[in-house]
Amino acid sequence: MQDLLRRYGPGLTLIMALMVAFWLLMLVIIPNMTLFEQSFRPYLPVTEVGGPRDTYSFNNYLKVFDGSIERSFLGFTFTIPVHVLTFWLTIWYSMVVTVMCFLLAYPLAYYMAKIVNPRSLPTLILLLFIPLWVSEVLRAFAWWIILAFRGPLNWLLLNLGLIEDPIRWTNMGYTGVVIGLVYTYVLFMLFPIYNAIQSLDTNQIEAAEDLGAPWWKIHWRIVLPHSKPGIASGSVMVFMLSAGSLLVPSILGSTTSQWFTQTINQWFNDALDWNTASAYAFLLLLLCTLFVSLAMWVFRVKLSDIAK
Amino acid sequence: MSAGIDLENVCCDFGTFRAVDNANVSIKPGEFFSFLGPSGCGKTTILRMVSGFIEPTEGVIRIGGEDVRGKRPNQRPTALIFQNLALFPLMPIWENITFGLEVRGVDKATRRRRAEELLQLVDLHGAADKMVSQLSGGQKQRVAIARALAVEPQVMLLDEPLSALDLKLRQHMRAELRAIQQRTGVTFIYITHDQGEALAMSDRVGVMSQGRIQQIADPREIYNNPVNGFVASFVGENNIFKGEVQQVADGMASFATPQGTFRARLGDLAGRDGKLYVRPEHTLISATAAAENSVPVTISDISFEGNFISVHAVSDSGAVLSAELRNDGSATMPEKGAKAYMSFDPARAAILPDANVRS
């Protein structure tokens, strides 16, 4: 702040401070507070808003427990509220997406940071970035085309003789959604890990090899521990973005895949019940945050590691 | 326990650049051998070829008589100590030291015991559970040595490991390294650009320049009888005279220079031009001209170095000369601006070719 004042003078500093304040207050805090406040009030006809029935309660939050269905899993049959099931499936498949992003990103990040010729690195990064310039909607539809019944992926697999009949990719539960989310968010995993591995002294890798370590041991004991903060920050980003994505599940989802954000969207746009929708949205935010904190505690990652 | 190393016609190219050119050296088991040279002379490349991080473009490297071509660093009986040590900052000291044993599947209790033994050996007991960041430079140094010794290598390779330490510590670690080498009997190959380190610690020294080994000999031989001008000037100081060889007799030659005609030992010129080299400590100062090899000079500067006094002078023809006088209290101090004569014993001066480099 002192620095800003000295460099730009009081006028410009005030304008900048006001703009940041406007951004935070008008575009982040007030809308969220409004929705948060609404989430505790019932959905009422306009004439009754502010009337005697308009009281605060947790009823909107408790709606997730409505409408149980029967499911069986690993031989156990149990009933579970449909929205809770959706929530757990969202968390579970977001984790699947996170793990798959890690499995894809880690070798590539290592390759970029330690193996590739530095002269071809900019080309490689550009090739990774170009797809990001295309809108997310178009990229999701591109996958929709790739995964189509008579699409290029089935054509390729058929011609390679790997499959006998085309596969209905977008009608296999969450397959399409997972593929789409991995593709959309893998770079959010790649770059933090790349940064972390890049900061590792190559001599340490060589020292480990010189002491007789095979390649997997070098990764397990030297490279992975060093890149843990990068992996953690990439995982948190991919997980939160996946769990909060609406577009990809909407486009690449099948008849049997329901994402929790789609449920929220239905409350907003189909039921026009913004109150319950807000309650569900805050529930997602809260539970995802809790889940991430739990995962960080399990993997002994500190918040300060991620912020690096 | 320790193995000899033979380099036979070893070359290493990086693209069109030849980093090491036709290196031939035979290092005996248990020897402390140093490669000495300025940065970029190819000494680190030799070390990396021996440890297996680089394959030679041509030639053969044998460790204990066995050709190691195609063997990765983790398959060679060598242990490398890196210039920046490359300790593992996320592991405690004892895990650092026994990482090589962990890799070999040694159980934890044995490893722990071995770590304590090695810490004892490098005089660092009680540090087993500390982290790397808690140690000082010299202590880190010892941990790196212990880590390399843990895998019981037949050859230890050291890449300027003392360069990051301050002078006092460096001198102390020199003695320590030498002691550890003698205690363990492991062959040491030591890379340095510091001539004092190389001379003080080594059994033999290989002086390198521009990818070529210039001379391999024991430290005294290197200093007293350098084979060429590069070795003479890289290892120690010299007064250098340009000129031409005239009569030669019994290994001595007369050498005509702008400062006069001098007599000196004739090195192996092999048809090339040479220069005359004489050490400042072999250069004498006197008030009157000596019988031979005498140059009239004007004293230009005197610097007192403590144990010796360095006298700089300019000859009448403009050549800059220097002489070192021992500070034993007996010598009369010359005065700045005074006229004097600098002279040298013909047996202490040599006419040598320039460095052996690719044309």
XYZ file of C-alpha atoms in Angstrom:
667
model
C 0.000 0.000 0.000
C 2.830 2.377 0.968
C 4.533 1.278 -2.189
C 1.491 2.029 -4.330
C 1.088 5.472 -2.764
C 4.695 6.359 -3.404
C 4.611 5.119 -6.952
C 1.221 6.368 -8.197
C 0.214 9.168 -5.825
C -2.988 9.368 -3.767
C -5.443 9.834 -6.674
C -4.528 6.761 -8.703
C -4.045 4.672 -5.566
C -7.554 5.576 -4.400
C -9.055 4.617 -7.776
C -7.229 1.273 -7.747
C -8.255 0.546 -4.175
C -11.863 1.423 -4.996
C -11.852 -0.845 -8.028
C -10.540 -3.772 -6.002
C -13.088 -3.015 -3.299
C -15.860 -2.874 -5.914
C -14.771 -6.198 -7.351
C -14.687 -7.873 -3.968
C -17.795 -6.273 -2.549
C -20.193 -6.028 -5.494
C -19.145 -9.083 -7.470
C -18.125 -11.514 -4.753
C -19.255 -10.686 -1.258
C -22.711 -9.134 -1.754
C -24.031 -11.717 -4.285
C -22.794 -14.542 -2.106
C -24.188 -13.008 1.049
C -27.530 -12.441 -0.680
C -27.713 -16.042 -1.832
C -26.548 -17.234 1.578
C -29.305 -15.244 3.261
C -31.897 -16.481 0.741
C -30.877 -20.074 1.272
C -32.432 -20.013 4.754
C -35.782 -18.617 3.584
C -38.643 -20.588 2.010
C -39.601 -20.262 -1.663
C -42.772 -18.205 -1.520
C -45.082 -16.437 -3.983
C -44.009 -12.805 -4.408
C -46.953 -11.553 -2.379
C -45.901 -13.533 0.664
C -42.214 -12.524 0.622
C -41.624 -10.646 3.821
C -44.893 -11.940 5.238
C -45.452 -14.103 8.314
C -44.400 -17.352 6.567
C -41.063 -15.862 5.491
C -38.930 -17.134 8.377
C -35.392 -18.501 8.612
C -34.936 -22.287 8.768
C -32.702 -25.107 7.591
C -35.557 -26.608 5.559
C -33.897 -25.874 2.217
C -30.725 -27.641 3.318
C -32.659 -30.609 4.643
C -34.271 -31.132 1.220
C -31.210 -33.151 0.164
C -32.538 -35.944 2.347
C -35.886 -36.113 0.492
C -36.849 -38.862 -1.939
C -34.876 -41.976 -1.128
C -34.084 -44.601 -3.735
C -32.776 -48.117 -3.409
C -29.244 -48.913 -4.551
C -26.965 -51.884 -4.249
C -23.199 -51.631 -4.054
C -20.753 -54.465 -3.466
C -23.629 -56.775 -2.609
C -25.126 -54.388 -0.039
C -28.553 -53.029 -0.753
C -29.457 -49.772 0.902
C -31.730 -46.795 0.461
C -30.184 -43.411 -0.004
C -31.678 -39.983 -0.671
C -31.263 -39.324 -4.386
C -29.515 -35.961 -3.951
C -27.098 -37.367 -1.396
C -26.296 -40.126 -3.865
C -25.710 -37.506 -6.565
C -23.466 -35.632 -4.201
C -21.331 -38.670 -3.355
C -21.109 -39.683 -6.990
C -19.979 -36.135 -7.823
C -17.286 -36.293 -5.134
C -16.234 -39.790 -6.191
C -15.966 -39.020 -9.903
C -14.243 -35.704 -9.161
C -11.659 -37.766 -7.300
C -11.394 -40.131 -10.264
C -10.848 -37.101 -12.509
C -8.189 -35.739 -10.107
C -6.300 -39.028 -9.998
C -6.452 -39.426 -13.777
C -5.240 -35.849 -14.261
C -2.332 -36.610 -11.926
C -1.449 -39.817 -13.765
C -1.432 -37.934 -17.058
C 0.214 -34.752 -15.806
C 3.029 -36.127 -13.656
C 5.000 -37.942 -16.392
C 4.463 -35.059 -18.788
C 5.506 -32.503 -16.157
C 8.632 -34.523 -15.385
C 9.407 -34.788 -19.076
C 8.966 -31.034 -19.548
C 10.955 -30.093 -16.457
C 13.882 -32.496 -16.632
C 14.144 -34.352 -19.928
C 13.027 -32.284 -22.898
C 15.546 -30.096 -24.688
C 14.977 -26.566 -23.299
C 14.853 -25.220 -26.828
C 11.737 -27.188 -27.732
C 9.998 -26.411 -24.432
C 8.219 -23.233 -25.645
C 6.788 -25.174 -28.597
C 5.581 -27.888 -26.267
C 3.934 -25.401 -23.908
C 2.319 -23.617 -26.856
C 0.909 -26.917 -28.127
C -0.558 -27.534 -24.689
C -2.030 -24.046 -24.502
C -3.580 -23.709 -27.961
C -6.596 -25.903 -27.086
C -7.258 -23.561 -24.140
C -7.884 -20.708 -26.575
C -10.965 -22.543 -27.846
C -14.081 -22.032 -25.762
C -14.870 -24.679 -23.187
C -18.267 -25.275 -24.806
C -16.688 -26.022 -28.164
C -14.135 -28.329 -26.589
C -16.878 -30.248 -24.788
C -18.804 -30.582 -28.038
C -15.629 -31.672 -29.783
C -15.409 -34.546 -27.336
C -19.089 -35.216 -27.896
C -18.266 -35.696 -31.574
C -15.140 -37.751 -30.856
C -17.073 -40.035 -28.515
C -20.116 -40.336 -30.807
C -21.403 -43.792 -31.734
C -20.151 -43.394 -35.292
C -17.428 -40.958 -34.262
C -13.669 -40.967 -34.832
C -12.737 -42.784 -31.604
C -14.940 -45.792 -32.373
C -13.788 -45.691 -35.980
C -10.159 -45.811 -34.847
C -10.665 -48.601 -32.328
C -12.685 -50.631 -34.857
C -10.037 -50.245 -37.514
C -7.260 -51.131 -35.086
C -9.262 -54.273 -34.351
C -9.385 -53.480 -30.624
C -13.182 -53.646 -30.480
C -15.740 -55.614 -32.479
C -18.678 -53.240 -32.166
C -18.783 -49.494 -31.597
C -19.139 -48.375 -27.983
C -21.776 -45.921 -26.741
C -19.272 -43.793 -24.809
C -21.680 -41.039 -23.894
C -24.229 -43.533 -22.627
C -21.975 -45.360 -20.169
C -22.685 -43.693 -16.861
C -20.026 -41.128 -16.046
C -17.484 -42.142 -18.724
C -18.118 -39.161 -20.977
C -18.166 -36.734 -18.069
C -14.874 -38.039 -16.674
C -13.158 -37.913 -20.069
C -14.425 -34.376 -20.663
C -13.415 -33.140 -17.211
C -9.955 -34.698 -17.429
C -9.395 -33.035 -20.776
C -10.721 -29.684 -19.557
C -8.758 -29.496 -16.315
C -5.582 -31.519 -16.858
C -3.494 -28.364 -17.398
C -4.459 -27.128 -13.939
C -2.660 -30.209 -12.673
C 0.212 -30.045 -15.143
C 1.594 -26.589 -14.450
C 1.797 -26.685 -10.644
C 3.570 -30.047 -10.852
C 5.820 -28.762 -13.626
C 6.796 -25.766 -11.493
C 7.495 -27.972 -8.510
C 9.638 -30.469 -10.417
C 11.465 -27.686 -12.205
C 12.619 -26.300 -8.878
C 14.178 -29.663 -7.993
C 17.966 -29.643 -8.303
C 18.833 -32.117 -11.086
C 21.903 -33.101 -9.079
C 19.615 -34.700 -6.518
C 18.168 -36.989 -9.167
C 21.670 -37.808 -10.351
C 22.914 -38.318 -6.801
C 20.109 -40.792 -6.154
C 20.912 -42.640 -9.362
C 24.612 -42.620 -8.531
C 23.825 -44.189 -5.154
C 22.192 -47.046 -7.012
C 18.513 -46.110 -7.028
C 16.357 -47.503 -9.853
C 14.121 -45.012 -11.648
C 10.960 -45.742 -9.660
C 12.820 -45.330 -6.385
C 14.155 -41.953 -7.530
C 10.592 -40.834 -8.220
C 9.164 -42.305 -5.037
C 11.814 -40.921 -2.667
C 13.089 -37.780 -4.381
C 10.877 -36.345 -7.114
C 7.421 -37.101 -5.687
C 8.136 -35.776 -2.171
C 9.643 -32.652 -3.673
C 6.664 -32.062 -5.946
C 4.083 -32.722 -3.221
C 3.047 -29.056 -2.856
C 2.555 -28.843 -6.628
C 0.556 -32.048 -6.695
C -1.544 -30.821 -3.789
C -2.324 -27.469 -5.338
C -3.067 -29.085 -8.712
C -5.316 -31.663 -7.077
C -7.274 -29.086 -5.110
C -7.839 -27.046 -8.257
C -8.844 -29.983 -10.440
C -11.094 -31.427 -7.741
C -12.889 -28.168 -6.972
C -13.276 -27.221 -10.630
C -14.548 -30.695 -11.529
C -17.038 -30.835 -8.674
C -18.223 -27.348 -9.615
C -18.393 -27.874 -13.371
C -21.826 -27.613 -14.936
C -20.991 -27.393 -18.607
C -19.097 -30.647 -19.122
C -21.628 -32.854 -17.282
C -24.445 -31.152 -19.172
C -22.927 -31.814 -22.582
C -21.109 -35.104 -22.101
C -23.372 -36.615 -19.457
C -25.429 -39.719 -20.162
C -28.978 -40.511 -19.059
C -27.538 -42.155 -15.943
C -25.012 -39.511 -14.955
C -26.212 -36.745 -12.698
C -23.744 -34.152 -11.393
C -24.571 -32.218 -8.238
C -24.234 -28.931 -10.109
C -26.927 -30.145 -12.494
C -29.187 -30.654 -9.507
C -28.440 -27.106 -8.360
C -29.089 -25.858 -11.863
C -32.442 -27.635 -11.912
C -33.463 -25.876 -8.698
C -32.433 -22.538 -10.202
C -33.714 -22.832 -13.745
C -36.366 -25.557 -13.798
C -37.976 -25.214 -10.394
C -37.126 -21.480 -10.229
C -36.581 -22.089 -6.509
C -33.512 -19.915 -5.916
C -33.706 -20.459 -2.204
C -33.219 -24.200 -2.347
C -30.730 -23.785 -5.186
C -28.601 -21.471 -3.021
C -28.825 -23.884 -0.135
C -27.569 -26.698 -2.371
C -24.813 -24.502 -3.775
C -23.538 -23.617 -0.314
C -23.814 -27.227 0.711
C -21.568 -28.198 -2.206
C -19.067 -25.462 -1.400
C -18.975 -26.325 2.285
C -18.723 -30.081 1.866
C -16.109 -29.850 -0.882
C -14.023 -27.546 1.295
C -14.365 -29.971 4.180
C -13.444 -32.843 1.929
C -10.361 -31.056 0.578
C -9.271 -30.117 4.117
C -9.644 -33.740 5.139
C -7.603 -34.909 2.141
C -4.907 -32.333 2.938
C -4.787 -33.533 6.519
C -4.490 -37.156 5.405
C -1.636 -36.334 2.997
C 0.010 -33.935 5.503
C -0.145 -30.937 3.203
C -0.217 -27.483 4.735
C -2.162 -24.595 3.247
C 1.087 -22.617 3.027
C 2.571 -25.361 0.807
C -0.234 -24.883 -1.691
C -0.003 -21.109 -1.714
C 3.642 -21.324 -2.813
C 37.660 -52.760 -1.897
C 39.212 -50.196 -4.175
C 39.609 -50.344 -7.899
C 41.923 -48.796 -10.432
C 40.634 -46.787 -13.333
C 41.984 -46.728 -16.844
C 41.072 -44.239 -19.509
C 42.230 -45.319 -22.944
C 42.052 -42.772 -25.767
C 38.874 -41.328 -24.287
C 37.210 -38.520 -26.250
C 33.963 -36.767 -25.559
C 32.165 -34.502 -28.008
C 29.220 -32.201 -27.332
C 28.002 -31.491 -30.834
C 30.998 -30.078 -32.643
C 32.755 -29.154 -29.389
C 35.353 -31.628 -28.175
C 35.247 -31.452 -24.375
C 37.781 -34.185 -23.750
C 40.420 -35.022 -26.331
C 42.219 -38.341 -26.267
C 42.625 -38.757 -22.518
C 44.931 -41.548 -21.402
C 45.463 -42.114 -17.733
C 45.874 -45.076 -15.473
C 44.824 -44.472 -11.875
C 46.026 -47.071 -9.382
C 43.792 -48.691 -6.758
C 43.807 -46.664 -3.554
C 45.383 -43.647 -5.189
C 44.359 -40.056 -4.531
C 44.335 -38.622 -8.033
C 43.403 -35.035 -8.881
C 42.407 -33.489 -12.157
C 43.468 -29.859 -12.051
C 42.510 -27.241 -14.589
C 40.586 -24.038 -15.232
C 36.802 -24.195 -15.693
C 35.836 -25.586 -19.060
C 38.975 -27.707 -19.408
C 36.992 -30.961 -19.448
C 37.790 -32.240 -15.984
C 34.159 -32.471 -14.885
C 33.333 -34.230 -18.154
C 35.929 -36.886 -17.317
C 34.362 -37.319 -13.898
C 30.876 -37.645 -15.362
C 32.140 -40.206 -17.861
C 33.672 -42.286 -15.086
C 30.500 -42.080 -12.991
C 28.354 -42.989 -16.000
C 26.276 -39.847 -16.593
C 27.992 -39.309 -19.956
C 29.219 -41.961 -22.362
C 32.552 -41.261 -24.073
C 32.308 -40.618 -27.807
C 35.427 -42.702 -28.351
C 37.732 -44.762 -26.220
C 37.380 -47.145 -23.325
C 36.943 -46.582 -19.591
C 37.832 -49.485 -17.323
C 36.997 -49.653 -13.637
C 38.878 -52.470 -11.915
C 39.875 -53.745 -15.326
C 36.290 -54.042 -16.544
C 34.990 -52.051 -19.496
C 32.026 -50.058 -18.142
C 30.570 -48.878 -21.459
C 26.770 -48.951 -21.371
C 26.570 -49.227 -17.583
C 24.334 -46.678 -15.879
C 25.604 -44.762 -12.812
C 23.538 -47.026 -10.561
C 25.423 -50.064 -11.903
C 28.941 -48.723 -11.374
C 31.042 -49.161 -8.222
C 31.595 -45.410 -8.037
C 30.160 -42.752 -5.747
C 30.096 -39.132 -6.820
C 30.204 -36.164 -4.466
C 28.601 -33.260 -6.248
C 29.887 -29.729 -6.244
C 26.685 -28.539 -4.528
C 26.615 -31.825 -2.545
C 23.005 -32.583 -3.633
C 21.905 -33.783 -0.222
C 18.226 -34.696 0.028
C 16.621 -31.854 1.997
C 13.412 -33.738 2.791
C 15.170 -36.610 4.570
C 16.877 -36.542 7.972
C 20.661 -36.945 7.964
C 20.685 -40.649 8.700
C 18.320 -41.405 5.823
C 20.454 -39.257 3.557
C 23.532 -41.230 4.498
C 21.931 -44.629 4.090
C 19.874 -43.871 0.994
C 22.196 -46.109 -1.018
C 21.600 -48.953 1.455
C 17.837 -48.387 1.447
C 17.961 -48.815 -2.315
C 19.790 -52.106 -1.825
C 17.052 -53.365 0.483
C 18.967 -53.179 3.783
C 16.602 -53.221 6.770
C 16.002 -50.136 8.844
C 17.800 -51.174 12.045
C 20.990 -52.068 10.162
C 20.807 -48.837 8.219
C 20.405 -46.812 11.348
C 23.416 -48.506 12.927
C 25.500 -47.999 9.790
C 24.535 -44.310 9.739
C 25.820 -43.897 13.294
C 29.095 -45.605 12.370
C 29.596 -43.406 9.342
C 28.751 -40.261 11.288
C 31.430 -41.346 13.739
C 33.871 -41.784 10.867
C 33.286 -38.270 9.572
C 33.311 -36.848 13.090
C 29.681 -35.814 13.203
C 28.046 -37.987 15.853
C 24.688 -36.955 17.191
C 23.486 -35.393 13.955
C 21.558 -38.434 12.730
C 18.085 -37.011 13.250
C 18.773 -33.469 12.171
C 17.605 -32.127 8.831
C 20.042 -30.970 6.161
C 19.036 -27.330 6.599
C 20.163 -27.424 10.241
C 23.793 -28.172 9.369
C 26.645 -25.807 8.548
C 28.584 -25.951 5.282
C 31.361 -28.127 6.667
C 28.907 -30.498 8.318
C 26.961 -30.883 5.072
C 30.263 -31.681 3.441
C 30.845 -34.509 5.884
C 27.328 -35.848 5.394
C 27.939 -35.951 1.641
C 31.153 -37.894 2.209
C 29.422 -40.286 4.600
C 26.581 -40.799 2.118
C 29.056 -41.697 -0.602
C 31.051 -43.995 1.694
C 27.897 -45.799 2.831
C 27.569 -47.710 -0.421
C 31.187 -48.888 -0.030
C 32.262 -47.636 -3.421
C 35.492 -48.801 -4.988
C 36.035 -45.341 -6.375
C 35.040 -41.974 -4.930
C 34.607 -39.126 -7.370
C 34.709 -35.614 -5.949
C 33.639 -32.631 -8.032
C 35.169 -29.555 -6.369
C 33.421 -30.362 -3.106
C 35.305 -27.750 -1.097
C 34.741 -24.783 -3.363
C 31.764 -23.466 -1.370
C 33.614 -23.417 1.949
C 35.589 -20.571 3.462
C 39.384 -20.688 3.503
C 39.957 -22.015 7.035
C 37.330 -24.716 6.712
C 38.637 -25.634 3.287
C 42.117 -26.214 4.655
C 40.716 -28.261 7.498
C 38.555 -30.361 5.161
C 41.560 -30.995 2.893
C 43.366 -32.730 5.702
C 40.173 -34.512 6.693
C 39.496 -35.782 3.177
C 43.049 -37.028 2.881
C 42.719 -38.795 6.237
C 39.423 -40.414 5.281
C 40.935 -41.569 2.014
C 43.854 -43.172 3.799
C 41.631 -44.771 6.425
C 39.251 -46.296 3.884
C 41.775 -47.043 1.144
C 39.250 -46.124 -1.514
C 40.498 -44.686 -4.806
C 39.748 -40.957 -4.865
C 39.416 -38.946 -8.036
C 39.313 -35.305 -7.158
C 38.382 -32.453 -9.472
C 39.559 -28.958 -8.683
C 40.679 -25.679 -10.156
C 42.569 -24.866 -6.964
C 46.226 -25.787 -7.411
C 46.890 -25.621 -3.672
C 44.217 -28.275 -3.026
C 45.502 -30.530 -5.779
C 49.135 -30.290 -4.706
C 48.452 -30.692 -1.016
C 46.173 -33.730 -1.146
C 47.058 -35.799 -4.178
C 49.362 -38.695 -4.848
C 49.333 -37.667 -8.476
C 47.880 -34.770 -10.398
C 46.677 -34.564 -13.984
C 46.749 -30.996 -15.250
C 44.205 -30.297 -17.986
C 43.641 -27.536 -20.490
C 41.139 -27.293 -23.336
C 40.151 -30.944 -23.125
C 43.672 -32.305 -23.109
C 45.663 -33.745 -20.258
C 48.868 -31.725 -20.255
C 50.866 -33.589 -17.654
C 50.391 -36.407 -15.199
C 52.856 -36.560 -12.344
C 53.194 -36.297 -8.592
C 52.716 -32.801 -7.126
C 56.449 -32.027 -6.763
C 57.158 -33.021 -10.332
C 54.233 -30.927 -11.566
C 55.490 -27.878 -9.723
C 59.224 -28.314 -10.226
C 59.298 -29.763 -13.711
C 56.242 -28.635 -15.647
C 56.261 -29.979 -19.190
C 54.858 -26.865 -20.804
C 53.997 -23.245 -20.293
C 50.396 -23.949 -19.395
C 51.282 -26.248 -16.531
C 54.006 -23.876 -15.368
C 51.694 -20.873 -15.263
C 48.561 -22.612 -14.019
C 50.411 -24.194 -11.122
C 52.213 -21.302 -9.506
C 53.612 -17.986 -10.675
C 56.326 -17.321 -13.240
C 58.522 -14.717 -14.781
C 58.205 -15.341 -18.495
C 60.660 -14.323 -21.206
C 59.929 -14.530 -24.917
C 62.872 -15.332 -27.170
C 64.680 -17.848 -29.349
C 66.747 -20.921 -28.579
C 70.342 -20.662 -29.752
C 73.096 -23.137 -28.780
C 72.097 -26.345 -27.038
C 74.441 -28.455 -24.935
C 73.797 -31.132 -22.264
C 70.103 -30.258 -21.957
C 70.946 -26.601 -21.398
C 70.337 -23.941 -23.994
C 71.135 -20.317 -24.432
C 68.028 -18.265 -25.069
C 68.097 -14.846 -26.736
C 65.517 -12.401 -25.376
C 65.035 -8.626 -25.552
C 66.251 -8.588 -21.932
C 69.491 -10.342 -22.796
C 70.708 -13.872 -23.476
C 70.018 -16.378 -20.695
C 70.967 -19.957 -20.033
C 68.315 -22.412 -18.908
C 67.207 -26.060 -19.058
C 65.681 -26.943 -22.382
C 62.282 -28.654 -22.189
C 60.742 -30.838 -24.875
C 59.958 -28.220 -27.470
C 59.380 -30.746 -30.284
C 60.050 -28.154 -32.927
C 57.716 -25.587 -31.434
C 58.485 -22.122 -30.157
C 59.141 -21.829 -26.477
C 59.337 -19.317 -23.670
C 61.579 -19.180 -20.656
C 59.872 -19.728 -17.287
C 61.344 -19.049 -13.891
C 59.519 -19.016 -10.550
C 59.526 -15.785 -8.479
C 60.870 -17.704 -5.483
C 63.838 -18.754 -7.612
C 64.433 -15.186 -8.714
C 67.081 -13.369 -6.726
C 67.560 -9.660 -6.137
C 71.004 -8.159 -5.782
C 72.611 -4.745 -5.905
C 75.274 -5.834 -8.376
C 74.982 -7.876 -11.551
C 75.344 -11.655 -11.159
C 77.648 -13.723 -13.344
C 74.883 -14.876 -15.664
C 71.108 -14.625 -16.231
C 71.045 -11.148 -14.775
C 68.508 -8.432 -15.649
C 68.872 -4.802 -14.578
C 65.525 -3.601 -13.179
C 63.815 -0.789 -11.326
C 61.769 -1.884 -8.290
C 58.180 -0.826 -8.966
C 56.217 -2.279 -6.090
C 56.725 -4.207 -2.884
C 53.903 -6.085 -1.254
C 54.245 -7.604 2.162
C 52.385 -10.938 2.279
C 53.319 -12.003 5.781
C 55.388 -15.124 5.318
C 57.016 -13.728 2.206
C 57.646 -10.422 0.513
C 56.720 -10.023 -3.092
C 58.899 -7.618 -5.068
C 57.726 -6.407 -8.462
C 60.107 -4.740 -10.883
C 60.294 -3.457 -14.432
C 63.302 -4.201 -16.611
C 64.904 -1.502 -18.739
C 63.170 -2.970 -21.792
C 59.776 -2.846 -20.090
C 59.324 -6.504 -19.000
C 57.539 -6.972 -15.675
C 59.315 -9.338 -13.280
C 58.695 -10.412 -9.731
C 60.651 -12.075 -6.996
C 59.599 -13.541 -3.675
C 61.784 -13.140 -0.612
C 61.228 -15.274 2.469
C 60.417 -13.140 5.451
C 63.125 -14.697 7.618
C 64.418 -11.365 8.899
C 67.758 -11.677 7.151
C 67.004 -10.158 3.772
C 67.479 -6.464 3.403
C 64.330 -4.936 2.043
C 64.762 -3.366 -1.386
C 63.275 0.060 -1.762
C 60.654 1.176 -4.214
C 62.197 2.984 -7.187
C 65.666 1.584 -6.471
C 67.863 0.153 -9.229
C 68.754 -3.493 -8.759
C 69.496 -6.739 -10.599
C 67.241 -9.763 -10.806
C 68.924 -13.047 -11.622
C 68.247 -16.770 -11.558
C 70.046 -20.084 -11.506
C 70.039 -21.750 -14.986
C 69.058 -25.084 -13.362
C 65.945 -23.447 -11.905
C 64.725 -21.983 -15.190
C 63.227 -23.890 -18.088
C 62.485 -23.225 -21.732
C 59.077 -24.762 -22.353
C 56.594 -25.007 -25.221
C 53.094 -23.524 -24.902
C 50.106 -25.659 -23.930
C 49.357 -28.835 -25.814
C 46.137 -27.892 -27.631
C 44.362 -28.935 -30.799
C 45.386 -26.879 -33.786
